[in-house]
Each structure stands twice: as structure tokens, then as C-alpha cells.
Backbone as a ProteinNet text record, in pm:
[ID]
protein_1_A
[PRIMARY]
MSVYILVVDDEPDVEALFRQQFRRDLRSGRFLMEFAPSAPAALERARNAADPSLILILSDINMPGMSGLEMLPKVRAERPDVPVIMITAYGDAETRRKAIERGAVGLLTKPLDFALLRHEIDTRLGQAA
[TERTIARY]
2096.8	1935.8	1870.7	1823.2	1706.5	1585.4	1565	1484.1	1353.1	1251.7	1133.8	1029.9	940.1	849.7	744.3	618.7	516.6	377.2	358.6	279.8	136	40.2	-117.4	-186	-236	-357.8	-419.8	-532.6	-634.4	-603.5	-556.7	-528.7	-439	-475.5	-347	-248.5	-245.6	-145	-51.3	-71	60.7	146.1	147.3	264.3	348.9	309.8	394.3	439.3	400.6	442.3	555.3	519.1	631.3	743.7	721.6	834.6	932.9	859.4	935.8	1020.8	968.4	1014.6	1115.2	1138.6	1230.4	1330.8	1327.2	1388.3	1515	1595.9	1744.7	1764.4	1664.2	1693.3	1656.2	1539.3	1507.9	1601.2	1647.2	1744.4	1872.5	1924.6	2045.1	2033.6	1914.7	1856.2	1877.5	1877.9	1889.5	1776.6	1656.2	1533.6	1456.3	1345.7	1271.6	1096.1	1003.5	860.4	804.2	680	596.3	447.8	366.6	234.1	80	20.3	-107.1	-217	-305.3	-431.4	-532.9	-510.3	-617	-586.1	-659.6	-600.4	-579.9	-687.4	-694.5	-544.5	-532.9	-402.1	-273.1	-247	-189.8	-159.7	-252.5	-269.3	-173.8	-237.6	-187.6	-27	29.3	163.4	217.2	191.6	250.8	262.9	151.6	158.3	244.8	267.1	358.9	489.3	540.7	663.3	729.3	803.4	834.3	956.2	1016	1160.6	1168	1210.2	1233	1239.6	1263.1	1291.4	1177.7	1053.3	952.6	982.7	1025.3	1067.5	977.9	889.2	782.6	653.3	509.2	392.1	362	316.4	294.6	123.8	32.6	-119.5	-185.7	-293.2	-391.6	-509.7	-565.2	-661.5	-806.1	-833.9	-975.5	-940	-996.3	-992.6	-1115.8	-1188.7	-1305.8	-1296.5	-1414.5	-1377.8	-1352.6	-1231.5	-1160.7	-1059.2	-1086	-1028.4	-892.2	-798	-664.2	-697.4	-775.4	-758.2	-842.2	-917.9	-976.9	-856.8	-751.2	-647.2	-537.4	-536.9	-413.1	-383	-496.3	-514.7	-470.3	-506.8	-501.8	-358.5	-304.3	-147	-51.2	-103.2	2.4	-0.6	-103.5	-136.2	-58.1	-29.9	26.5	187.4	219.8	361.2	382.4	385.5	407.4	552.4	635.7	787.1	779.8	683.7	682	608.6	650.4	602.9	509.6	383.1	312.8	284.7	266.5	260	139.8	23.6	-99.2	-75.7	-125.8	-162.7	-288.6	-326	-467.6	-484.9	-576.3	-613.4	-664.9	-709.4	-771.5	-687	-595.8	-543.7	-559.3	-698.8	-746.2	-692.1	-748	-666.8	-769.5	-864.3	-982.3	-912.1	-884	-800.4	-692.3	-589.4	-456.9	-468.3	-572.9	-588.6	-627.3	-712.3	-755	-649.9	-553.9	-461.9	-350.4	-323.3	-214.8	-260.6	-396.9	-487.5	-452.3	-479.6	-476.2	-352.4	-234.4	-86.4	1.6	-60.2	20.2	152.5	253.1	369	359.9	276.9	260.5	145.9	133.8	13.9	73.1	77.3	123.4	3.3	-8.4	-119.9	-93.8	-201.7	-153.6	-203.5	-116.8	-50.3	109.6	157.9	272.7	413.2	467.5	576.4	695.4	733.5	852.9	951	1021.9	1132.5	1122	1007.5	953.8	962	890.2	873	1013.7	1108.6	1244.7	1315.3	1286.2	1367.1	1315.1	1158.9	1116.5	1182.9	1205.1	1248.6	1386.1	1466.1	1623.2	1597.8	1550.2	1503.3	1515.1	1407.6	1375.3	1505.7	1561	1678.4	1802	1810.7	1890.6	1878.6	1743.1	1730.9	1751	1729.9	1691.3	1857.3	1943.7	2081.9	2159.1
-686.3	-690.9	-752	-790.5	-848.5	-761.9	-688.6	-583.3	-668.5	-636.8	-702.7	-589.3	-635.4	-570.6	-668	-569.5	-653.5	-611.2	-709.7	-687.1	-723.8	-663.4	-680.7	-693.7	-817.3	-832.2	-983.9	-968.7	-1056.4	-1143.4	-1144.4	-1222	-1323.4	-1422.1	-1554.6	-1536	-1496.5	-1517.5	-1388.7	-1295.8	-1195.1	-1226.7	-1320.7	-1366	-1413.7	-1525.2	-1579.9	-1491.4	-1373.3	-1276.2	-1195.9	-1155.3	-1080.8	-1162.5	-1290	-1380.7	-1387	-1409.3	-1437.1	-1311.6	-1209.1	-1084	-1024.8	-1053.7	-998.6	-1161.8	-1268.6	-1372.7	-1347.7	-1288.6	-1270.5	-1205	-1099	-1026	-1135.8	-1194.1	-1269.7	-1396.9	-1441.3	-1549.7	-1511.9	-1377.2	-1333.5	-1290.3	-1267.5	-1208.8	-1089.6	-1003.3	-846.8	-817.8	-837.3	-844.1	-988	-948.8	-1056	-983.2	-1039.8	-1043.2	-1100.6	-1048.2	-1111.9	-1049	-1179.2	-1162	-1186.3	-1054.2	-1081.5	-1090.6	-1174.5	-1185.1	-1084.2	-991.9	-907	-803.4	-666	-552.4	-597.4	-672.2	-700.1	-794.2	-869.8	-939	-914.8	-770.3	-682.2	-585.7	-558.3	-476	-545.1	-666.5	-749.6	-771.1	-814	-845.8	-723.1	-574.6	-457.7	-429.7	-457.4	-448.3	-537.3	-636.1	-736.7	-727.3	-650.2	-615.7	-505.1	-543.8	-450.8	-392.4	-455	-383.9	-300.1	-235.7	-152.1	-202.8	-340.6	-426	-398.2	-356.3	-334.8	-232	-253.9	-114.3	-24.9	-132	-66.4	-191.5	-115.6	-187	-147.4	-241.3	-216.2	-287.8	-211.2	-232.2	-240	-332.4	-302.2	-233.2	-155.3	-86.7	-164.4	-232.1	-315.5	-433.7	-435.8	-584.6	-621.7	-737	-757.2	-697.8	-677.7	-646.2	-503.7	-494.8	-348.2	-330.5	-209.4	-201.5	-116.5	-113	-92.1	76.5	155.4	309.2	270.3	215.5	188.5	152.2	65.6	13.4	132.7	208.5	330.8	396	456.6	547.7	467.5	363.6	254.4	202.1	169.7	124.8	231.4	367	487	505.6	499.5	529.1	452	272.6	202.8	194.7	252.6	231.9	366	465.8	579	588.3	526.3	474.4	436.7	342.4	271.3	323.8	376.9	413.8	323.5	383.4	276.2	323.3	217.7	270.1	165.6	264.9	196	118.5	15	-33.8	-48.8	4.5	-6.7	-28.7	-83.4	-99.3	50.6	131.6	238.1	372.2	431	543.7	673.1	687	801.8	906.3	1034.5	1148.5	1132.8	1107.1	1102.3	979.8	870.9	762.2	798.5	872.4	897.5	1022.8	1109.5	1227.5	1145.9	1059.9	965.2	918.1	836.1	756.9	857.5	966.7	1082.5	1093.3	1164.4	1224.5	1150.1	1005.3	915.2	829.5	928.7	866.3	820.7	753.2	690.9	791.8	748.9	814.6	782.9	708.6	674.4	577.3	579.9	487	422.9	342	242	213.1	215	125.4	2.2	-85.3	-233.5	-222.3	-262.3	-362.3	-308.8	-358.6	-289.8	-257.6	-143.3	-132.6	-185.4	-318.4	-371.7	-283.6	-188.3	-127.2	-14	49.7	167.4	132.5	-23	-85.1	-80.2	-164.8	-171.6	-52.5	61.9	192.5	206.6	216.9	231.4	195.8	43.1	-43.9	-28.2	0	46.4	161.1	275.3	377.7	348.7	281.5	209.6	147.8	69.9	7	103	189.6	295.4	343.1	417.6	463.8	405.6	256.3	163.8	140.7	163.4	100.6	213.5
2060.2	2077.3	1928.4	1966.6	1829.9	1868.1	1727.6	1669.1	1595.4	1633.7	1564.8	1504.7	1409.5	1337	1364.1	1384.5	1408.4	1282.7	1214	1099.3	1144	1113.1	1153.2	1054.8	1016.9	891.8	925.7	903.2	898.2	759.2	679.7	558.2	571.7	561.9	555	479.2	384.8	286.7	310.7	396.5	423.4	478.4	563.2	655.5	551	464.2	361.9	269.5	236	161.6	196.1	351.7	405.4	403.3	465.2	495.7	379.6	254.9	126.6	83.1	86.2	60.3	142.7	282	357.6	422.3	333.5	374.2	415.7	326.7	377.5	495.8	527.6	627.7	761.4	749.5	862.9	846.6	776.5	793	869	805.8	878.1	1021.3	1070.3	1172.1	1206.7	1100.4	1094.6	1166.9	1143.3	1237.7	1246.1	1354.3	1297.8	1278.2	1270.3	1216.2	1322	1354.6	1435.5	1358.4	1379.5	1262.5	1375.8	1368.1	1451.9	1343.2	1355	1262	1310.2	1401	1446.3	1522.2	1525.5	1593.7	1751.4	1814.4	1979.9	1993.4	1877.1	1923.3	1884.5	1809.5	1798.2	1933.3	1970.2	2087	2227.1	2213.8	2320.2	2318.5	2174	2151.7	2194.5	2151.3	2173.9	2331.6	2424.4	2556.9	2608.4	2572.7	2608.1	2579	2476.2	2462.1	2527.2	2639.6	2757.6	2714.7	2641.9	2583.7	2469.8	2432	2323.2	2195.4	2180.7	2049.4	1947	1972.2	1872.1	1817.8	1675.6	1637.2	1537.1	1484.1	1408.1	1397.3	1358.4	1354.3	1205.9	1119.2	991.5	1020.2	989.2	997.6	896.6	861.9	773.7	829.2	718.5	784.1	797.1	676.2	686.9	744	875.4	916.3	1008.5	985.2	1076.2	1239.5	1297.1	1452.2	1429.6	1511.2	1529.1	1412	1334	1209.3	1246.6	1161.5	1230.7	1248.2	1193.8	1218.5	1362.6	1412.1	1549.5	1662.4	1620	1683.2	1697.7	1596	1616.7	1731	1777.7	1903.6	2031	2007	2135	2134.4	2020	2012.7	2049.8	2018.6	2009.8	2181.4	2237.6	2383.3	2455	2404.6	2485.7	2481	2347.9	2274.5	2202.3	2262	2198	2130.1	2181.1	2120.5	1975.9	1921.2	1838.6	1694.8	1590.7	1492	1418.4	1374.6	1317.1	1168.6	1084	917.3	922.2	852.6	802.1	648.4	615.9	506.1	431	332.9	267	107.3	69.6	-88.2	-94.5	-10.1	-75.9	-2	-86	-40.1	-70.8	-52.9	-86.7	46.2	14.1	113.3	222.7	220.7	348.6	437.4	382.1	479.6	501.4	419.2	492.1	584.3	581.7	678.6	811.8	829	913.9	1001.1	911.6	985.8	1034.9	952.7	1004.4	1141.2	1147.6	1260.1	1399.2	1372.3	1453.9	1512.7	1441.4	1505.8	1397.1	1262.4	1219	1153.7	1102.4	1062.5	933.7	847.4	700.4	680.4	537.8	469	357.4	323.6	243.4	145.6	36.1	-70.9	-109.8	-134.3	-190.9	-323.6	-408.3	-377.6	-328.8	-227.2	-175.9	-229.6	-219.3	-258.5	-172.8	-185.4	-100	-98.7	-190.7	-197.3	-94.4	-144.9	-19.5	143.7	147.1	277.5	338.6	257.6	294.8	321.8	264	308.1	431.3	463.1	583.8	703.1	680.5	779.3	786.2	680.4	714.3	780.6	773.6	844.7	1014.5	1023	1179.1	1244.4	1159	1228.8	1230.1	1149.4	1171.1	1305	1322.8	1462.2	1568.3	1595.9	1676.5	1706.3	1633.6	1662.6	1762.1
[MASK]
+++++++++++++++++++++++++++++++++++++++++++++++++++++++++++++++++++++++++++++++++++++++++++++++++++++++++++++++++++++++++++++++++

């Protein structure tokens, strides 16, 4: 079974950054990454992922239109089986509280600590196995 991670961010350079950081994992097929440029696109992808191969959603908070915090309860209602980690440039206590209240399992701040993110992904891969 191939497992994948959905990354939600409106910044076009995020996909290249993630693909570069996880190039060995992606090349080896350890997991796949899909990218959604907006919260509505992410909701559509999560809704259409009928099998349990979606193991993690990483979402930016500040996006035009629907924010990541607005998307969070919707995606949790659609896919309660998939953990969501929010990503923000503003890791203040209030943002963290809102994210956790709405169903996030964690909050990472920019610039991303990719070692920490890799640990989170490894944990999810272990749970999916």
C-alpha cells in the first residue's frame, strides 16, 4: 500500500522545498506527497481519498479565501482518521490554542524544522504499517 501526505499551502515554492527535503523518501517510494494550493482544493482531495492511504495533512494557516484554521474542522469531519498538523509563521499561544481546539494534532512554525517534521512523518508511517 502506498501512503501519502497532503501538503496545503498557497505559496508556490513550498512544493519544491518539500520535494527537495524529502527527495530520498519520495524517490524510494517510502511515501508520496500531494500538494494543494488552497483549503478548498485540499478538502476535495481528502474527500476523494477513499482508502486509508492518506496518513497526514500538513496545512498552512494563512491562505487567501479559506484559512487553514477554517478548513481544519471541515477536514476533520470528513476524515477523522487523518491527523492534521498546522504550519504557521506566527506560533503564538492563541494560534496554537485555536489550532488544537479545532482538531490539529500539532503546530509547526516557519521556518520549518525538517528534522522535527521527519520525526512526525516517521511516527505516522509507523502507525500506518
